[in-house]
PDB file of C-alpha atoms in Angstrom:
ATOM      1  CA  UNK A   1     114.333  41.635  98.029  1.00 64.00           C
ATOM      2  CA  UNK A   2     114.381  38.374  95.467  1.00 81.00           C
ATOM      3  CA  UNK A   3     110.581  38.389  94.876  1.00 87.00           C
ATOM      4  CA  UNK A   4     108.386  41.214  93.817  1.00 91.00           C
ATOM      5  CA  UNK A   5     104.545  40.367  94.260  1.00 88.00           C
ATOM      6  CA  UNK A   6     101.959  41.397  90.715  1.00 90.00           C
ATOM      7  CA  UNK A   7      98.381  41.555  90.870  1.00 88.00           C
ATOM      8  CA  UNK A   8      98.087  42.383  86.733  1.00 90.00           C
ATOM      9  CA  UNK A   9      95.420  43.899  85.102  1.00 91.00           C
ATOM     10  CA  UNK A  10      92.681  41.935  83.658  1.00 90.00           C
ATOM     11  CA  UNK A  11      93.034  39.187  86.770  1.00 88.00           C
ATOM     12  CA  UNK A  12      90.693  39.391  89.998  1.00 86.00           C
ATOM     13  CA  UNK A  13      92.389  41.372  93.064  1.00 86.00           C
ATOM     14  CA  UNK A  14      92.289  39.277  96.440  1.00 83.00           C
ATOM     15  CA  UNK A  15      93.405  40.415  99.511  1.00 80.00           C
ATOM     16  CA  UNK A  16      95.009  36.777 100.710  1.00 82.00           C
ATOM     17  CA  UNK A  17      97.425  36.423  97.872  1.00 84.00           C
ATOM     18  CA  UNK A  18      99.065  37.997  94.121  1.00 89.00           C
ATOM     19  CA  UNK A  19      98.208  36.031  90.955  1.00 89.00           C
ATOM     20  CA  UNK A  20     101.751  36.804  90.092  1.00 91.00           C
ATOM     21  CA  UNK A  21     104.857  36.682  91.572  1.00 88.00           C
ATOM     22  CA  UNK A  22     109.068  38.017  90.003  1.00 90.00           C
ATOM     23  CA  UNK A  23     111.518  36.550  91.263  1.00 87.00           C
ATOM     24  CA  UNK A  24     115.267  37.569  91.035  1.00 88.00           C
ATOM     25  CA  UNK A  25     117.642  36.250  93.649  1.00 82.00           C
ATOM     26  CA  UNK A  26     119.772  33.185  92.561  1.00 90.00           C
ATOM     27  CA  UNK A  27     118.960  30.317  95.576  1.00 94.00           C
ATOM     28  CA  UNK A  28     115.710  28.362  95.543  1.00 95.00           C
ATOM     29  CA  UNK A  29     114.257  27.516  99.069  1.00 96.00           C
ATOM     30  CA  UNK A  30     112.034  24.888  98.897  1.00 96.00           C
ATOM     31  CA  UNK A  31     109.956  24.268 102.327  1.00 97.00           C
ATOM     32  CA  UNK A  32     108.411  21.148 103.156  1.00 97.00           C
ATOM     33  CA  UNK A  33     104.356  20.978 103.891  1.00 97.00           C
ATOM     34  CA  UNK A  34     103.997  22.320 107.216  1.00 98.00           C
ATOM     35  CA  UNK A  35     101.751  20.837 109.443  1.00 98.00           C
ATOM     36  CA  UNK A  36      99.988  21.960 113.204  1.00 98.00           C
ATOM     37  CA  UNK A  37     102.456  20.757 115.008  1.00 97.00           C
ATOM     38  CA  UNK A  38     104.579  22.659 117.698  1.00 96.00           C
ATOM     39  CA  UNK A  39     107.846  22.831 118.593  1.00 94.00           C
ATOM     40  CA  UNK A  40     107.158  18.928 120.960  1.00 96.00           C
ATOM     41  CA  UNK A  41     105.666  17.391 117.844  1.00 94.00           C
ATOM     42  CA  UNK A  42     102.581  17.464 119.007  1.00 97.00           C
ATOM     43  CA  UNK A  43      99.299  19.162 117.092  1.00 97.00           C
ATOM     44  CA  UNK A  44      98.165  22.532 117.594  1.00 97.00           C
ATOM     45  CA  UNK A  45      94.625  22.973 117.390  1.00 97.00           C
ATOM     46  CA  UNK A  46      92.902  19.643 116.553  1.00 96.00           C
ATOM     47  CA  UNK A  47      89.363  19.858 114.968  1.00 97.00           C
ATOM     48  CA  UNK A  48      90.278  24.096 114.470  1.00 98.00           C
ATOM     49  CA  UNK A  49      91.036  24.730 111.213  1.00 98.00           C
ATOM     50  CA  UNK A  50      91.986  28.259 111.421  1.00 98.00           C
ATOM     51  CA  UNK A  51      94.340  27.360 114.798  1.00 98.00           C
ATOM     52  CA  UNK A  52      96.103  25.218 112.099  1.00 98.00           C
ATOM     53  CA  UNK A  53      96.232  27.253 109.360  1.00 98.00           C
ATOM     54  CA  UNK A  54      98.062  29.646 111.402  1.00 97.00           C
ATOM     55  CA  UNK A  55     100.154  27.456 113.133  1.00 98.00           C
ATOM     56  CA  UNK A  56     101.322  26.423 109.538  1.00 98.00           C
ATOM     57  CA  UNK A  57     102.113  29.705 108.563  1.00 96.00           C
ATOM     58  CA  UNK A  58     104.350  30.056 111.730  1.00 97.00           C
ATOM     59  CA  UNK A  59     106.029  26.859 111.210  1.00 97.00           C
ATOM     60  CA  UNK A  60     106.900  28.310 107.550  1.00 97.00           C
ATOM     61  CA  UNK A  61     108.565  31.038 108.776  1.00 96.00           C
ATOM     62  CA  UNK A  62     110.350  29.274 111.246  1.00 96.00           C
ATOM     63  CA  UNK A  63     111.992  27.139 108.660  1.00 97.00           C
ATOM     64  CA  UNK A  64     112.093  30.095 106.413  1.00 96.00           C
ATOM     65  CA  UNK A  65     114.282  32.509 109.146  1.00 96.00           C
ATOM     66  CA  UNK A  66     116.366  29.266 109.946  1.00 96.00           C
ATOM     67  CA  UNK A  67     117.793  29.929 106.048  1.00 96.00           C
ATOM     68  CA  UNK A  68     117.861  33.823 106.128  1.00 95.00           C
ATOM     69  CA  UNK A  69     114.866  33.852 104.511  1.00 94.00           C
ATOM     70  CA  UNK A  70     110.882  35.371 105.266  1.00 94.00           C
ATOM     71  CA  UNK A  71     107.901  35.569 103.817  1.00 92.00           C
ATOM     72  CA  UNK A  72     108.931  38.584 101.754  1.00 91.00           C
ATOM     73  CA  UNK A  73     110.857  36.153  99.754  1.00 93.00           C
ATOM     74  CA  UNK A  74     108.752  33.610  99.195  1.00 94.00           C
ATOM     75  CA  UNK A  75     107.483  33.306  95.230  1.00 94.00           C
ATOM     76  CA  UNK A  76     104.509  30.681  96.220  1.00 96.00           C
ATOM     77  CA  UNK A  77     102.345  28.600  98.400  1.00 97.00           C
ATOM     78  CA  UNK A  78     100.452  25.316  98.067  1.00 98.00           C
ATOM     79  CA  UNK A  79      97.870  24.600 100.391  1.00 98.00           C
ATOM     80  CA  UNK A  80      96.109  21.337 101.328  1.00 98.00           C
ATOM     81  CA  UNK A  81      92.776  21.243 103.103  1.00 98.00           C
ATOM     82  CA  UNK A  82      91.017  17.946 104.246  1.00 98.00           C
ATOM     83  CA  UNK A  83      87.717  17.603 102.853  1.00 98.00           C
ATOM     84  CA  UNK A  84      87.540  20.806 101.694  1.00 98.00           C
ATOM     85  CA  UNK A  85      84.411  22.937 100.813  1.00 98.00           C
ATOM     86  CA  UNK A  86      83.519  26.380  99.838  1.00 97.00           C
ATOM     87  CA  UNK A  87      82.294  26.872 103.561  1.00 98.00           C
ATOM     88  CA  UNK A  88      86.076  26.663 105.239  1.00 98.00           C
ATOM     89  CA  UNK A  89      86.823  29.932 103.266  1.00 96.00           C
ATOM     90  CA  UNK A  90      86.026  31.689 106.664  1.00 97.00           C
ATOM     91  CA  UNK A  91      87.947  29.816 109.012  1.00 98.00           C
ATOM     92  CA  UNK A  92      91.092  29.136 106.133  1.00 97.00           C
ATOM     93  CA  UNK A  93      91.101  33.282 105.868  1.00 95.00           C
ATOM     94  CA  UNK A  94      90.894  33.332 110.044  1.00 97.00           C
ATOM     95  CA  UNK A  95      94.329  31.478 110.495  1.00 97.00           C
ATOM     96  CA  UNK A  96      95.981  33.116 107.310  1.00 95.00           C
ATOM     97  CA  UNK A  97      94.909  36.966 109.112  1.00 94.00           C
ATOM     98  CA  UNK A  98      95.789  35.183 112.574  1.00 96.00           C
ATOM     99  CA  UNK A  99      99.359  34.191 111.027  1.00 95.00           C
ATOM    100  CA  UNK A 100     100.038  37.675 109.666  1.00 94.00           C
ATOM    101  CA  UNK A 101      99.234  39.521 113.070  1.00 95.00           C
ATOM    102  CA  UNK A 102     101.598  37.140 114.962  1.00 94.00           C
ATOM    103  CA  UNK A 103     104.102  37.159 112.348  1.00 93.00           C
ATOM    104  CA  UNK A 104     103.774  41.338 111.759  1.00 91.00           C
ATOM    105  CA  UNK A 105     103.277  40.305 108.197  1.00 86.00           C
ATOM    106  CA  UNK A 106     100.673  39.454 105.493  1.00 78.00           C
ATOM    107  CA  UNK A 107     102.231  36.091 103.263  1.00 77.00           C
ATOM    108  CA  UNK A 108     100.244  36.968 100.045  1.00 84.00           C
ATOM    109  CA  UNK A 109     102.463  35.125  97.544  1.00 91.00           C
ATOM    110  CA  UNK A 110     100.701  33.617  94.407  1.00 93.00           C
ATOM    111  CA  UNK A 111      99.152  30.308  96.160  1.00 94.00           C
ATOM    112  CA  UNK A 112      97.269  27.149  95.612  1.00 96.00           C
ATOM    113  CA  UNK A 113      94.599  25.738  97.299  1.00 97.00           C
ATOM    114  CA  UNK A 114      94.031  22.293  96.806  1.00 98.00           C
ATOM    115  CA  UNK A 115      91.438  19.434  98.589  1.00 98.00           C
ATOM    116  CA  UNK A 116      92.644  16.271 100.000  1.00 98.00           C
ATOM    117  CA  UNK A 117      91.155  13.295 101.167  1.00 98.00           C
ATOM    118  CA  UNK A 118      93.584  12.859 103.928  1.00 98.00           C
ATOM    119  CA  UNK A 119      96.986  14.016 105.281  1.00 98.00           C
ATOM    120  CA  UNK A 120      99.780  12.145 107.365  1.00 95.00           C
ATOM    121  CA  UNK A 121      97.583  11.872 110.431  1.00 96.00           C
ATOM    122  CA  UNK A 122      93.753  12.296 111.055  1.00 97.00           C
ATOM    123  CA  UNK A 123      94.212  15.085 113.292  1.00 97.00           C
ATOM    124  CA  UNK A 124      95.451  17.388 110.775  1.00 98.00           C
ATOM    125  CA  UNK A 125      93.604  19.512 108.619  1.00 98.00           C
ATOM    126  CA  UNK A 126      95.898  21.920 107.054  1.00 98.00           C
ATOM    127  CA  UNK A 127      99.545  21.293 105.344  1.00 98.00           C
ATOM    128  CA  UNK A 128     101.094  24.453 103.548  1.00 98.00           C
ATOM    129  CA  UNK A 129     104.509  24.255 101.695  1.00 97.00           C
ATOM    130  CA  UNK A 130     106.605  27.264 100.397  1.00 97.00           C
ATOM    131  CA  UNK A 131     108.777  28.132  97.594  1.00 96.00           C
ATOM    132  CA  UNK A 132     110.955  30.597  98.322  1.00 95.00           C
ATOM    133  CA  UNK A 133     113.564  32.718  96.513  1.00 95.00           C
ATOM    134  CA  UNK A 134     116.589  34.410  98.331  1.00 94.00           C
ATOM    135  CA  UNK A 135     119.911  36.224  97.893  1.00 88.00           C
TER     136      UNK A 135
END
Protein backbone atom coordinates (compact mmCIF):
# COMPACT_ATOMS: atom_id res chain seq x y z
CA UNK A 1 0.00 0.00 0.00
CA UNK A 2 1.50 3.60 -1.39
CA UNK A 3 -0.25 5.73 1.29
CA UNK A 4 -0.22 5.32 5.00
CA UNK A 5 -2.96 7.55 6.77
CA UNK A 6 -1.49 9.87 10.34
CA UNK A 7 -3.68 11.41 12.73
CA UNK A 8 -0.43 13.07 14.87
CA UNK A 9 -0.44 14.11 18.18
CA UNK A 10 -1.24 17.57 19.11
CA UNK A 11 -3.97 17.77 15.97
CA UNK A 12 -7.86 17.11 16.55
CA UNK A 13 -8.96 13.32 15.77
CA UNK A 14 -12.05 13.14 13.28
CA UNK A 15 -13.64 10.22 12.30
CA UNK A 16 -14.27 11.43 8.37
CA UNK A 17 -10.66 11.96 7.51
CA UNK A 18 -6.46 11.96 8.77
CA UNK A 19 -4.79 15.38 9.05
CA UNK A 20 -1.90 13.56 7.56
CA UNK A 21 -1.27 11.39 4.96
CA UNK A 22 2.66 9.21 3.65
CA UNK A 23 2.85 8.43 0.63
CA UNK A 24 5.40 6.01 -1.04
CA UNK A 25 4.49 4.47 -4.36
CA UNK A 26 6.08 6.18 -7.47
CA UNK A 27 2.73 7.07 -9.90
CA UNK A 28 0.52 10.05 -9.11
CA UNK A 29 -3.27 9.56 -9.92
CA UNK A 30 -4.88 12.59 -10.20
CA UNK A 31 -8.92 12.29 -10.42
CA UNK A 32 -11.02 14.83 -11.82
CA UNK A 33 -14.00 16.54 -9.54
CA UNK A 34 -16.62 14.06 -9.50
CA UNK A 35 -19.95 15.07 -9.80
CA UNK A 36 -23.77 13.20 -9.14
CA UNK A 37 -23.96 11.95 -12.17
CA UNK A 38 -24.53 8.20 -13.16
CA UNK A 39 -23.30 6.04 -15.47
CA UNK A 40 -26.24 7.95 -18.47
CA UNK A 41 -24.90 11.35 -17.51
CA UNK A 42 -27.62 12.20 -15.84
CA UNK A 43 -27.74 13.55 -11.90
CA UNK A 44 -28.22 11.44 -9.04
CA UNK A 45 -30.06 12.94 -6.36
CA UNK A 46 -30.97 16.57 -7.23
CA UNK A 47 -31.75 18.93 -4.25
CA UNK A 48 -30.10 15.73 -1.79
CA UNK A 49 -26.97 16.57 -0.76
CA UNK A 50 -25.98 13.49 0.95
CA UNK A 51 -27.43 11.27 -2.32
CA UNK A 52 -24.62 13.32 -4.03
CA UNK A 53 -22.03 13.21 -1.81
CA UNK A 54 -22.17 9.58 -2.05
CA UNK A 55 -22.69 9.25 -5.48
CA UNK A 56 -19.33 11.25 -5.74
CA UNK A 57 -17.53 9.03 -3.70
CA UNK A 58 -18.67 6.08 -5.97
CA UNK A 59 -17.82 7.81 -9.07
CA UNK A 60 -14.17 8.23 -7.43
CA UNK A 61 -13.70 4.85 -7.06
CA UNK A 62 -14.91 3.99 -10.25
CA UNK A 63 -12.26 6.03 -11.91
CA UNK A 64 -9.92 5.03 -9.21
CA UNK A 65 -10.39 0.86 -9.91
CA UNK A 66 -10.36 1.75 -13.74
CA UNK A 67 -6.32 2.58 -12.91
CA UNK A 68 -5.68 -0.27 -10.33
CA UNK A 69 -6.15 1.98 -7.82
CA UNK A 70 -8.82 2.44 -4.44
CA UNK A 71 -9.39 4.48 -1.88
CA UNK A 72 -6.63 2.88 0.19
CA UNK A 73 -4.34 4.70 -2.05
CA UNK A 74 -5.56 7.82 -2.22
CA UNK A 75 -3.21 10.67 -0.28
CA UNK A 76 -6.18 13.47 -0.46
CA UNK A 77 -9.53 14.88 -1.20
CA UNK A 78 -10.93 18.30 -2.09
CA UNK A 79 -14.41 18.88 -1.68
CA UNK A 80 -16.74 21.57 -3.07
CA UNK A 81 -20.11 22.34 -1.56
CA UNK A 82 -22.61 24.96 -3.04
CA UNK A 83 -23.50 27.51 -0.66
CA UNK A 84 -22.14 25.90 2.03
CA UNK A 85 -22.91 26.35 5.81
CA UNK A 86 -22.07 24.82 9.06
CA UNK A 87 -25.66 23.17 8.95
CA UNK A 88 -24.81 20.63 5.78
CA UNK A 89 -22.25 18.95 8.18
CA UNK A 90 -25.11 16.35 8.76
CA UNK A 91 -26.17 15.56 5.45
CA UNK A 92 -22.16 15.99 3.90
CA UNK A 93 -21.24 13.17 6.81
CA UNK A 94 -24.66 11.11 5.58
CA UNK A 95 -23.32 10.54 1.93
CA UNK A 96 -19.55 10.20 3.04
CA UNK A 97 -20.95 7.06 5.76
CA UNK A 98 -23.48 6.14 2.81
CA UNK A 99 -20.34 5.91 0.33
CA UNK A 100 -18.27 3.79 2.71
CA UNK A 101 -21.12 1.13 3.35
CA UNK A 102 -21.64 0.72 -0.44
CA UNK A 103 -18.10 0.83 -1.18
CA UNK A 104 -17.12 -1.69 2.08
CA UNK A 105 -14.76 1.10 2.89
CA UNK A 106 -14.29 4.35 4.91
CA UNK A 107 -12.18 7.12 2.35
CA UNK A 108 -10.64 9.10 5.32
CA UNK A 109 -7.67 10.62 3.46
CA UNK A 110 -6.48 14.14 4.63
CA UNK A 111 -9.33 16.35 2.79
CA UNK A 112 -10.54 19.79 2.05
CA UNK A 113 -13.68 21.22 2.26
CA UNK A 114 -14.21 24.20 0.45
CA UNK A 115 -17.63 26.58 -0.41
CA UNK A 116 -18.58 27.53 -3.82
CA UNK A 117 -20.88 29.77 -5.27
CA UNK A 118 -21.72 27.50 -8.07
CA UNK A 119 -20.60 24.35 -9.95
CA UNK A 120 -20.94 23.27 -13.74
CA UNK A 121 -24.70 22.96 -13.52
CA UNK A 122 -27.37 24.19 -10.95
CA UNK A 123 -28.40 20.84 -10.10
CA UNK A 124 -25.28 19.89 -8.49
CA UNK A 125 -24.29 20.37 -5.12
CA UNK A 126 -21.30 18.34 -4.45
CA UNK A 127 -17.92 17.90 -6.68
CA UNK A 128 -15.05 15.82 -4.93
CA UNK A 129 -11.61 15.25 -6.67
CA UNK A 130 -8.85 12.76 -5.55
CA UNK A 131 -5.21 12.52 -5.44
CA UNK A 132 -4.09 9.34 -5.42
CA UNK A 133 -0.76 7.49 -5.07
CA UNK A 134 -0.15 3.90 -6.49
CA UNK A 135 2.45 1.23 -7.27
Amino acid sequence: MAITLVNPKGLPETDVYRQVSIATGSKLVFVAGQVAWGPDGVTIGKDDLAAQVEQCYVNIATALAAVGASFDDVAKLTVYVVDWTPDKMPLLLEGITRAAAALGSAPVPPASLLGVAALDVPEHLVEIEATAVIG
